[in-house]
Amino acid sequence: MKKIIVLVVVSILFYACASKNIIKQKEETLKGNWFLKEITSSKTGEYNITFFNDVSKYCLEGSTWKFVTNNYTGSYAINKTSCDNSINEFIFTIQTVDESQKVFDLLMKPKENNDANVGYRYSLKMLDENKMQLQKKVVVDGVPFLMNLNFNRL
């Protein structure tokens, strides 16, 4: 009986450490500068989508992003001249949703003016040394679909 209990405890510790190691690997890969190349959707047509409660798809495409993993902060800068060229700072974390399926979320919370405790959750669909894809489920006029934010490393 003691051997079974020890085995269960060791298995739980191994699983917890493995999960932390996967998160650390993802954070190391995420670290650095990224360019939001394009935003695509799973539905055809033109939709008026606002990201982070303040920026349109048009303005967000072409933005540059920075992730600093030692203090879990980041920023994105809108680069189009016809848009508000602000730099928006955020705090982020990578969260395990389902490790067996390798499903992770990227959670972002604005650093400034966040009295309402607002945050944003994106599925981390793909992340390697050169590319990243974040995915968000949205509903427009009762129709659900997916928005894909496709990044390239700078």
mmCIF file with all atom_site columns, C-alpha atoms in Angstrom:
data_model
loop_
_atom_site.group_PDB
_atom_site.id
_atom_site.type_symbol
_atom_site.label_atom_id
_atom_site.label_alt_id
_atom_site.label_comp_id
_atom_site.label_asym_id
_atom_site.label_entity_id
_atom_site.label_seq_id
_atom_site.pdbx_PDB_ins_code
_atom_site.Cartn_x
_atom_site.Cartn_y
_atom_site.Cartn_z
_atom_site.occupancy
_atom_site.B_iso_or_equiv
_atom_site.pdbx_formal_charge
_atom_site.auth_seq_id
_atom_site.auth_comp_id
_atom_site.auth_asym_id
_atom_site.auth_atom_id
_atom_site.pdbx_PDB_model_num
ATOM 1   C CA . MET A 1 1   ? 0.000   0.000  0.000   1.00 0.00 ? 1   MET A CA 1
ATOM 2   C CA . LYS A 1 2   ? 2.837   2.398  0.857   1.00 0.00 ? 2   LYS A CA 1
ATOM 3   C CA . LYS A 1 3   ? 4.445   1.699  -2.513  1.00 0.00 ? 3   LYS A CA 1
ATOM 4   C CA . ILE A 1 4   ? 1.221   2.645  -4.303  1.00 0.00 ? 4   ILE A CA 1
ATOM 5   C CA . ILE A 1 5   ? 0.908   5.898  -2.352  1.00 0.00 ? 5   ILE A CA 1
ATOM 6   C CA . VAL A 1 6   ? 4.555   6.764  -3.058  1.00 0.00 ? 6   VAL A CA 1
ATOM 7   C CA . LEU A 1 7   ? 4.043   5.955  -6.734  1.00 0.00 ? 7   LEU A CA 1
ATOM 8   C CA . VAL A 1 8   ? 0.954   8.196  -6.912  1.00 0.00 ? 8   VAL A CA 1
ATOM 9   C CA . VAL A 1 9   ? 2.766   11.085 -5.185  1.00 0.00 ? 9   VAL A CA 1
ATOM 10  C CA . VAL A 1 10  ? 5.799   10.734 -7.472  1.00 0.00 ? 10  VAL A CA 1
ATOM 11  C CA . SER A 1 11  ? 3.506   10.634 -10.533 1.00 0.00 ? 11  SER A CA 1
ATOM 12  C CA . ILE A 1 12  ? 1.709   13.799 -9.439  1.00 0.00 ? 12  ILE A CA 1
ATOM 13  C CA . LEU A 1 13  ? 5.010   15.610 -8.829  1.00 0.00 ? 13  LEU A CA 1
ATOM 14  C CA . PHE A 1 14  ? 6.367   14.445 -12.190 1.00 0.00 ? 14  PHE A CA 1
ATOM 15  C CA . TYR A 1 15  ? 3.226   15.664 -13.982 1.00 0.00 ? 15  TYR A CA 1
ATOM 16  C CA . ALA A 1 16  ? 3.360   19.052 -12.230 1.00 0.00 ? 16  ALA A CA 1
ATOM 17  C CA . CYS A 1 17  ? 7.042   19.511 -13.093 1.00 0.00 ? 17  CYS A CA 1
ATOM 18  C CA . ALA A 1 18  ? 6.471   18.431 -16.707 1.00 0.00 ? 18  ALA A CA 1
ATOM 19  C CA . SER A 1 19  ? 3.682   20.998 -17.064 1.00 0.00 ? 19  SER A CA 1
ATOM 20  C CA . LYS A 1 20  ? 5.910   23.766 -15.678 1.00 0.00 ? 20  LYS A CA 1
ATOM 21  C CA . ASN A 1 21  ? 8.705   22.755 -18.057 1.00 0.00 ? 21  ASN A CA 1
ATOM 22  C CA . ILE A 1 22  ? 6.381   22.941 -21.078 1.00 0.00 ? 22  ILE A CA 1
ATOM 23  C CA . ILE A 1 23  ? 5.193   26.402 -19.990 1.00 0.00 ? 23  ILE A CA 1
ATOM 24  C CA . LYS A 1 24  ? 8.817   27.547 -19.544 1.00 0.00 ? 24  LYS A CA 1
ATOM 25  C CA . GLN A 1 25  ? 9.674   26.274 -23.036 1.00 0.00 ? 25  GLN A CA 1
ATOM 26  C CA . LYS A 1 26  ? 6.718   28.169 -24.500 1.00 0.00 ? 26  LYS A CA 1
ATOM 27  C CA . GLU A 1 27  ? 7.721   31.339 -22.627 1.00 0.00 ? 27  GLU A CA 1
ATOM 28  C CA . GLU A 1 28  ? 11.289  31.109 -23.946 1.00 0.00 ? 28  GLU A CA 1
ATOM 29  C CA . THR A 1 29  ? 9.989   30.682 -27.486 1.00 0.00 ? 29  THR A CA 1
ATOM 30  C CA . LEU A 1 30  ? 7.524   33.578 -27.069 1.00 0.00 ? 30  LEU A CA 1
ATOM 31  C CA . LYS A 1 31  ? 10.202  35.950 -25.745 1.00 0.00 ? 31  LYS A CA 1
ATOM 32  C CA . GLY A 1 32  ? 11.178  38.717 -28.142 1.00 0.00 ? 32  GLY A CA 1
ATOM 33  C CA . ASN A 1 33  ? 9.703   40.817 -30.931 1.00 0.00 ? 33  ASN A CA 1
ATOM 34  C CA . TRP A 1 34  ? 6.887   39.807 -33.271 1.00 0.00 ? 34  TRP A CA 1
ATOM 35  C CA . PHE A 1 35  ? 5.094   41.296 -36.272 1.00 0.00 ? 35  PHE A CA 1
ATOM 36  C CA . LEU A 1 36  ? 1.336   40.709 -36.682 1.00 0.00 ? 36  LEU A CA 1
ATOM 37  C CA . LYS A 1 37  ? 1.338   39.840 -40.369 1.00 0.00 ? 37  LYS A CA 1
ATOM 38  C CA . GLU A 1 38  ? -2.382  39.222 -40.865 1.00 0.00 ? 38  GLU A CA 1
ATOM 39  C CA . ILE A 1 39  ? -5.675  38.467 -39.184 1.00 0.00 ? 39  ILE A CA 1
ATOM 40  C CA . THR A 1 40  ? -7.820  35.815 -40.844 1.00 0.00 ? 40  THR A CA 1
ATOM 41  C CA . SER A 1 41  ? -11.199 34.339 -39.961 1.00 0.00 ? 41  SER A CA 1
ATOM 42  C CA . SER A 1 42  ? -12.928 31.006 -40.377 1.00 0.00 ? 42  SER A CA 1
ATOM 43  C CA . LYS A 1 43  ? -15.899 32.759 -42.065 1.00 0.00 ? 43  LYS A CA 1
ATOM 44  C CA . THR A 1 44  ? -15.792 34.690 -45.306 1.00 0.00 ? 44  THR A CA 1
ATOM 45  C CA . GLY A 1 45  ? -17.085 38.228 -45.403 1.00 0.00 ? 45  GLY A CA 1
ATOM 46  C CA . GLU A 1 46  ? -16.337 41.570 -43.836 1.00 0.00 ? 46  GLU A CA 1
ATOM 47  C CA . TYR A 1 47  ? -16.899 41.835 -40.087 1.00 0.00 ? 47  TYR A CA 1
ATOM 48  C CA . ASN A 1 48  ? -16.376 44.845 -37.871 1.00 0.00 ? 48  ASN A CA 1
ATOM 49  C CA . ILE A 1 49  ? -14.279 43.232 -35.128 1.00 0.00 ? 49  ILE A CA 1
ATOM 50  C CA . THR A 1 50  ? -12.645 45.214 -32.342 1.00 0.00 ? 50  THR A CA 1
ATOM 51  C CA . PHE A 1 51  ? -9.676  43.703 -30.522 1.00 0.00 ? 51  PHE A CA 1
ATOM 52  C CA . PHE A 1 52  ? -8.740  44.549 -26.934 1.00 0.00 ? 52  PHE A CA 1
ATOM 53  C CA . ASN A 1 53  ? -11.840 46.793 -26.754 1.00 0.00 ? 53  ASN A CA 1
ATOM 54  C CA . ASP A 1 54  ? -10.154 49.573 -28.712 1.00 0.00 ? 54  ASP A CA 1
ATOM 55  C CA . VAL A 1 55  ? -8.460  48.592 -31.981 1.00 0.00 ? 55  VAL A CA 1
ATOM 56  C CA . SER A 1 56  ? -9.885  47.475 -35.315 1.00 0.00 ? 56  SER A CA 1
ATOM 57  C CA . LYS A 1 57  ? -8.646  44.541 -37.373 1.00 0.00 ? 57  LYS A CA 1
ATOM 58  C CA . TYR A 1 58  ? -7.333  47.005 -39.969 1.00 0.00 ? 58  TYR A CA 1
ATOM 59  C CA . CYS A 1 59  ? -5.262  48.902 -37.408 1.00 0.00 ? 59  CYS A CA 1
ATOM 60  C CA . LEU A 1 60  ? -4.023  45.829 -35.545 1.00 0.00 ? 60  LEU A CA 1
ATOM 61  C CA . GLU A 1 61  ? -2.644  44.166 -38.680 1.00 0.00 ? 61  GLU A CA 1
ATOM 62  C CA . GLY A 1 62  ? 0.952   45.277 -39.135 1.00 0.00 ? 62  GLY A CA 1
ATOM 63  C CA . SER A 1 63  ? 1.457   45.994 -35.436 1.00 0.00 ? 63  SER A CA 1
ATOM 64  C CA . THR A 1 64  ? 4.695   45.070 -33.677 1.00 0.00 ? 64  THR A CA 1
ATOM 65  C CA . TRP A 1 65  ? 4.660   43.125 -30.422 1.00 0.00 ? 65  TRP A CA 1
ATOM 66  C CA . LYS A 1 66  ? 7.211   42.556 -27.671 1.00 0.00 ? 66  LYS A CA 1
ATOM 67  C CA . PHE A 1 67  ? 7.079   39.859 -24.984 1.00 0.00 ? 67  PHE A CA 1
ATOM 68  C CA . VAL A 1 68  ? 9.423   40.076 -21.975 1.00 0.00 ? 68  VAL A CA 1
ATOM 69  C CA . THR A 1 69  ? 9.287   36.766 -20.139 1.00 0.00 ? 69  THR A CA 1
ATOM 70  C CA . ASN A 1 70  ? 11.392  37.584 -17.076 1.00 0.00 ? 70  ASN A CA 1
ATOM 71  C CA . ASN A 1 71  ? 8.671   39.928 -15.772 1.00 0.00 ? 71  ASN A CA 1
ATOM 72  C CA . TYR A 1 72  ? 5.687   38.742 -17.881 1.00 0.00 ? 72  TYR A CA 1
ATOM 73  C CA . THR A 1 73  ? 5.093   42.083 -19.545 1.00 0.00 ? 73  THR A CA 1
ATOM 74  C CA . GLY A 1 74  ? 4.633   42.994 -23.145 1.00 0.00 ? 74  GLY A CA 1
ATOM 75  C CA . SER A 1 75  ? 3.486   45.668 -25.521 1.00 0.00 ? 75  SER A CA 1
ATOM 76  C CA . TYR A 1 76  ? 2.101   46.154 -28.990 1.00 0.00 ? 76  TYR A CA 1
ATOM 77  C CA . ALA A 1 77  ? 2.507   49.214 -31.171 1.00 0.00 ? 77  ALA A CA 1
ATOM 78  C CA . ILE A 1 78  ? 0.041   50.223 -33.881 1.00 0.00 ? 78  ILE A CA 1
ATOM 79  C CA . ASN A 1 79  ? 2.085   51.246 -36.919 1.00 0.00 ? 79  ASN A CA 1
ATOM 80  C CA . LYS A 1 80  ? -0.448  52.438 -39.497 1.00 0.00 ? 80  LYS A CA 1
ATOM 81  C CA . THR A 1 81  ? -0.480  56.204 -39.956 1.00 0.00 ? 81  THR A CA 1
ATOM 82  C CA . SER A 1 82  ? -4.270  56.332 -40.331 1.00 0.00 ? 82  SER A CA 1
ATOM 83  C CA . CYS A 1 83  ? -4.709  54.740 -36.874 1.00 0.00 ? 83  CYS A CA 1
ATOM 84  C CA . ASP A 1 84  ? -3.985  55.826 -33.307 1.00 0.00 ? 84  ASP A CA 1
ATOM 85  C CA . ASN A 1 85  ? -0.246  55.050 -33.126 1.00 0.00 ? 85  ASN A CA 1
ATOM 86  C CA . SER A 1 86  ? -0.218  54.204 -29.464 1.00 0.00 ? 86  SER A CA 1
ATOM 87  C CA . ILE A 1 87  ? 1.899   51.692 -27.585 1.00 0.00 ? 87  ILE A CA 1
ATOM 88  C CA . ASN A 1 88  ? -0.251  49.443 -25.429 1.00 0.00 ? 88  ASN A CA 1
ATOM 89  C CA . GLU A 1 89  ? 1.360   47.624 -22.521 1.00 0.00 ? 89  GLU A CA 1
ATOM 90  C CA . PHE A 1 90  ? 0.071   44.438 -20.935 1.00 0.00 ? 90  PHE A CA 1
ATOM 91  C CA . ILE A 1 91  ? 0.849   41.721 -18.430 1.00 0.00 ? 91  ILE A CA 1
ATOM 92  C CA . PHE A 1 92  ? 0.628   38.157 -19.729 1.00 0.00 ? 92  PHE A CA 1
ATOM 93  C CA . THR A 1 93  ? 0.747   34.533 -18.729 1.00 0.00 ? 93  THR A CA 1
ATOM 94  C CA . ILE A 1 94  ? 0.598   31.217 -20.544 1.00 0.00 ? 94  ILE A CA 1
ATOM 95  C CA . GLN A 1 95  ? -1.952  28.865 -19.061 1.00 0.00 ? 95  GLN A CA 1
ATOM 96  C CA . THR A 1 96  ? -2.303  25.116 -19.602 1.00 0.00 ? 96  THR A CA 1
ATOM 97  C CA . VAL A 1 97  ? -5.821  24.232 -20.759 1.00 0.00 ? 97  VAL A CA 1
ATOM 98  C CA . ASP A 1 98  ? -5.256  20.571 -21.646 1.00 0.00 ? 98  ASP A CA 1
ATOM 99  C CA . GLU A 1 99  ? -1.687  19.336 -21.523 1.00 0.00 ? 99  GLU A CA 1
ATOM 100 C CA . SER A 1 100 ? -2.506  15.933 -23.025 1.00 0.00 ? 100 SER A CA 1
ATOM 101 C CA . GLN A 1 101 ? -3.820  17.698 -26.145 1.00 0.00 ? 101 GLN A CA 1
ATOM 102 C CA . LYS A 1 102 ? -1.093  20.390 -25.969 1.00 0.00 ? 102 LYS A CA 1
ATOM 103 C CA . VAL A 1 103 ? -3.701  23.157 -25.589 1.00 0.00 ? 103 VAL A CA 1
ATOM 104 C CA . PHE A 1 104 ? -2.464  26.424 -24.068 1.00 0.00 ? 104 PHE A CA 1
ATOM 105 C CA . ASP A 1 105 ? -3.936  29.902 -23.712 1.00 0.00 ? 105 ASP A CA 1
ATOM 106 C CA . LEU A 1 106 ? -2.222  33.271 -23.695 1.00 0.00 ? 106 LEU A CA 1
ATOM 107 C CA . LEU A 1 107 ? -3.882  35.603 -21.205 1.00 0.00 ? 107 LEU A CA 1
ATOM 108 C CA . MET A 1 108 ? -3.234  39.337 -21.482 1.00 0.00 ? 108 MET A CA 1
ATOM 109 C CA . LYS A 1 109 ? -4.286  42.105 -19.125 1.00 0.00 ? 109 LYS A CA 1
ATOM 110 C CA . PRO A 1 110 ? -3.684  45.826 -19.819 1.00 0.00 ? 110 PRO A CA 1
ATOM 111 C CA . LYS A 1 111 ? -1.126  47.385 -17.455 1.00 0.00 ? 111 LYS A CA 1
ATOM 112 C CA . GLU A 1 112 ? -2.658  50.854 -17.365 1.00 0.00 ? 112 GLU A CA 1
ATOM 113 C CA . ASN A 1 113 ? -6.196  52.002 -16.585 1.00 0.00 ? 113 ASN A CA 1
ATOM 114 C CA . ASN A 1 114 ? -7.472  48.560 -15.695 1.00 0.00 ? 114 ASN A CA 1
ATOM 115 C CA . ASP A 1 115 ? -9.912  49.467 -12.937 1.00 0.00 ? 115 ASP A CA 1
ATOM 116 C CA . ALA A 1 116 ? -12.466 47.078 -14.425 1.00 0.00 ? 116 ALA A CA 1
ATOM 117 C CA . ASN A 1 117 ? -10.018 44.166 -14.127 1.00 0.00 ? 117 ASN A CA 1
ATOM 118 C CA . VAL A 1 118 ? -10.347 43.404 -17.836 1.00 0.00 ? 118 VAL A CA 1
ATOM 119 C CA . GLY A 1 119 ? -8.309  40.690 -19.523 1.00 0.00 ? 119 GLY A CA 1
ATOM 120 C CA . TYR A 1 120 ? -8.200  38.837 -22.837 1.00 0.00 ? 120 TYR A CA 1
ATOM 121 C CA . ARG A 1 121 ? -7.778  35.119 -23.508 1.00 0.00 ? 121 ARG A CA 1
ATOM 122 C CA . TYR A 1 122 ? -6.411  33.806 -26.806 1.00 0.00 ? 122 TYR A CA 1
ATOM 123 C CA . SER A 1 123 ? -5.730  30.184 -27.670 1.00 0.00 ? 123 SER A CA 1
ATOM 124 C CA . LEU A 1 124 ? -2.060  29.669 -28.445 1.00 0.00 ? 124 LEU A CA 1
ATOM 125 C CA . LYS A 1 125 ? -2.625  27.518 -31.529 1.00 0.00 ? 125 LYS A CA 1
ATOM 126 C CA . MET A 1 126 ? 0.938   27.478 -32.834 1.00 0.00 ? 126 MET A CA 1
ATOM 127 C CA . LEU A 1 127 ? 4.264   28.732 -31.560 1.00 0.00 ? 127 LEU A CA 1
ATOM 128 C CA . ASP A 1 128 ? 7.720   28.023 -32.899 1.00 0.00 ? 128 ASP A CA 1
ATOM 129 C CA . GLU A 1 129 ? 10.936  30.013 -33.301 1.00 0.00 ? 129 GLU A CA 1
ATOM 130 C CA . ASN A 1 130 ? 9.605   31.978 -36.305 1.00 0.00 ? 130 ASN A CA 1
ATOM 131 C CA . LYS A 1 131 ? 5.797   31.928 -36.260 1.00 0.00 ? 131 LYS A CA 1
ATOM 132 C CA . MET A 1 132 ? 2.941   32.201 -33.826 1.00 0.00 ? 132 MET A CA 1
ATOM 133 C CA . GLN A 1 133 ? -0.818  31.960 -34.184 1.00 0.00 ? 133 GLN A CA 1
ATOM 134 C CA . LEU A 1 134 ? -3.281  33.186 -31.585 1.00 0.00 ? 134 LEU A CA 1
ATOM 135 C CA . GLN A 1 135 ? -6.941  32.292 -32.006 1.00 0.00 ? 135 GLN A CA 1
ATOM 136 C CA . LYS A 1 136 ? -10.060 33.904 -30.576 1.00 0.00 ? 136 LYS A CA 1
ATOM 137 C CA . LYS A 1 137 ? -13.645 32.704 -30.821 1.00 0.00 ? 137 LYS A CA 1
ATOM 138 C CA . VAL A 1 138 ? -16.018 35.595 -31.547 1.00 0.00 ? 138 VAL A CA 1
ATOM 139 C CA . VAL A 1 139 ? -19.747 35.869 -32.136 1.00 0.00 ? 139 VAL A CA 1
ATOM 140 C CA . VAL A 1 140 ? -21.169 38.417 -34.591 1.00 0.00 ? 140 VAL A CA 1
ATOM 141 C CA . ASP A 1 141 ? -24.923 38.604 -35.165 1.00 0.00 ? 141 ASP A CA 1
ATOM 142 C CA . GLY A 1 142 ? -25.306 35.266 -33.404 1.00 0.00 ? 142 GLY A CA 1
ATOM 143 C CA . VAL A 1 143 ? -22.796 33.561 -35.712 1.00 0.00 ? 143 VAL A CA 1
ATOM 144 C CA . PRO A 1 144 ? -19.710 32.081 -33.974 1.00 0.00 ? 144 PRO A CA 1
ATOM 145 C CA . PHE A 1 145 ? -16.400 31.904 -35.808 1.00 0.00 ? 145 PHE A CA 1
ATOM 146 C CA . LEU A 1 146 ? -12.670 32.027 -35.198 1.00 0.00 ? 146 LEU A CA 1
ATOM 147 C CA . MET A 1 147 ? -10.265 34.922 -35.675 1.00 0.00 ? 147 MET A CA 1
ATOM 148 C CA . ASN A 1 148 ? -6.615  33.942 -36.260 1.00 0.00 ? 148 ASN A CA 1
ATOM 149 C CA . LEU A 1 149 ? -3.828  36.389 -35.465 1.00 0.00 ? 149 LEU A CA 1
ATOM 150 C CA . ASN A 1 150 ? -0.776  35.276 -37.492 1.00 0.00 ? 150 ASN A CA 1
ATOM 151 C CA . PHE A 1 151 ? 2.629   36.533 -36.323 1.00 0.00 ? 151 PHE A CA 1
ATOM 152 C CA . ASN A 1 152 ? 6.164   36.347 -37.682 1.00 0.00 ? 152 ASN A CA 1
ATOM 153 C CA . ARG A 1 153 ? 9.240   36.838 -35.540 1.00 0.00 ? 153 ARG A CA 1
ATOM 154 C CA . LEU A 1 154 ? 11.196  40.031 -36.185 1.00 0.00 ? 154 LEU A CA 1
#
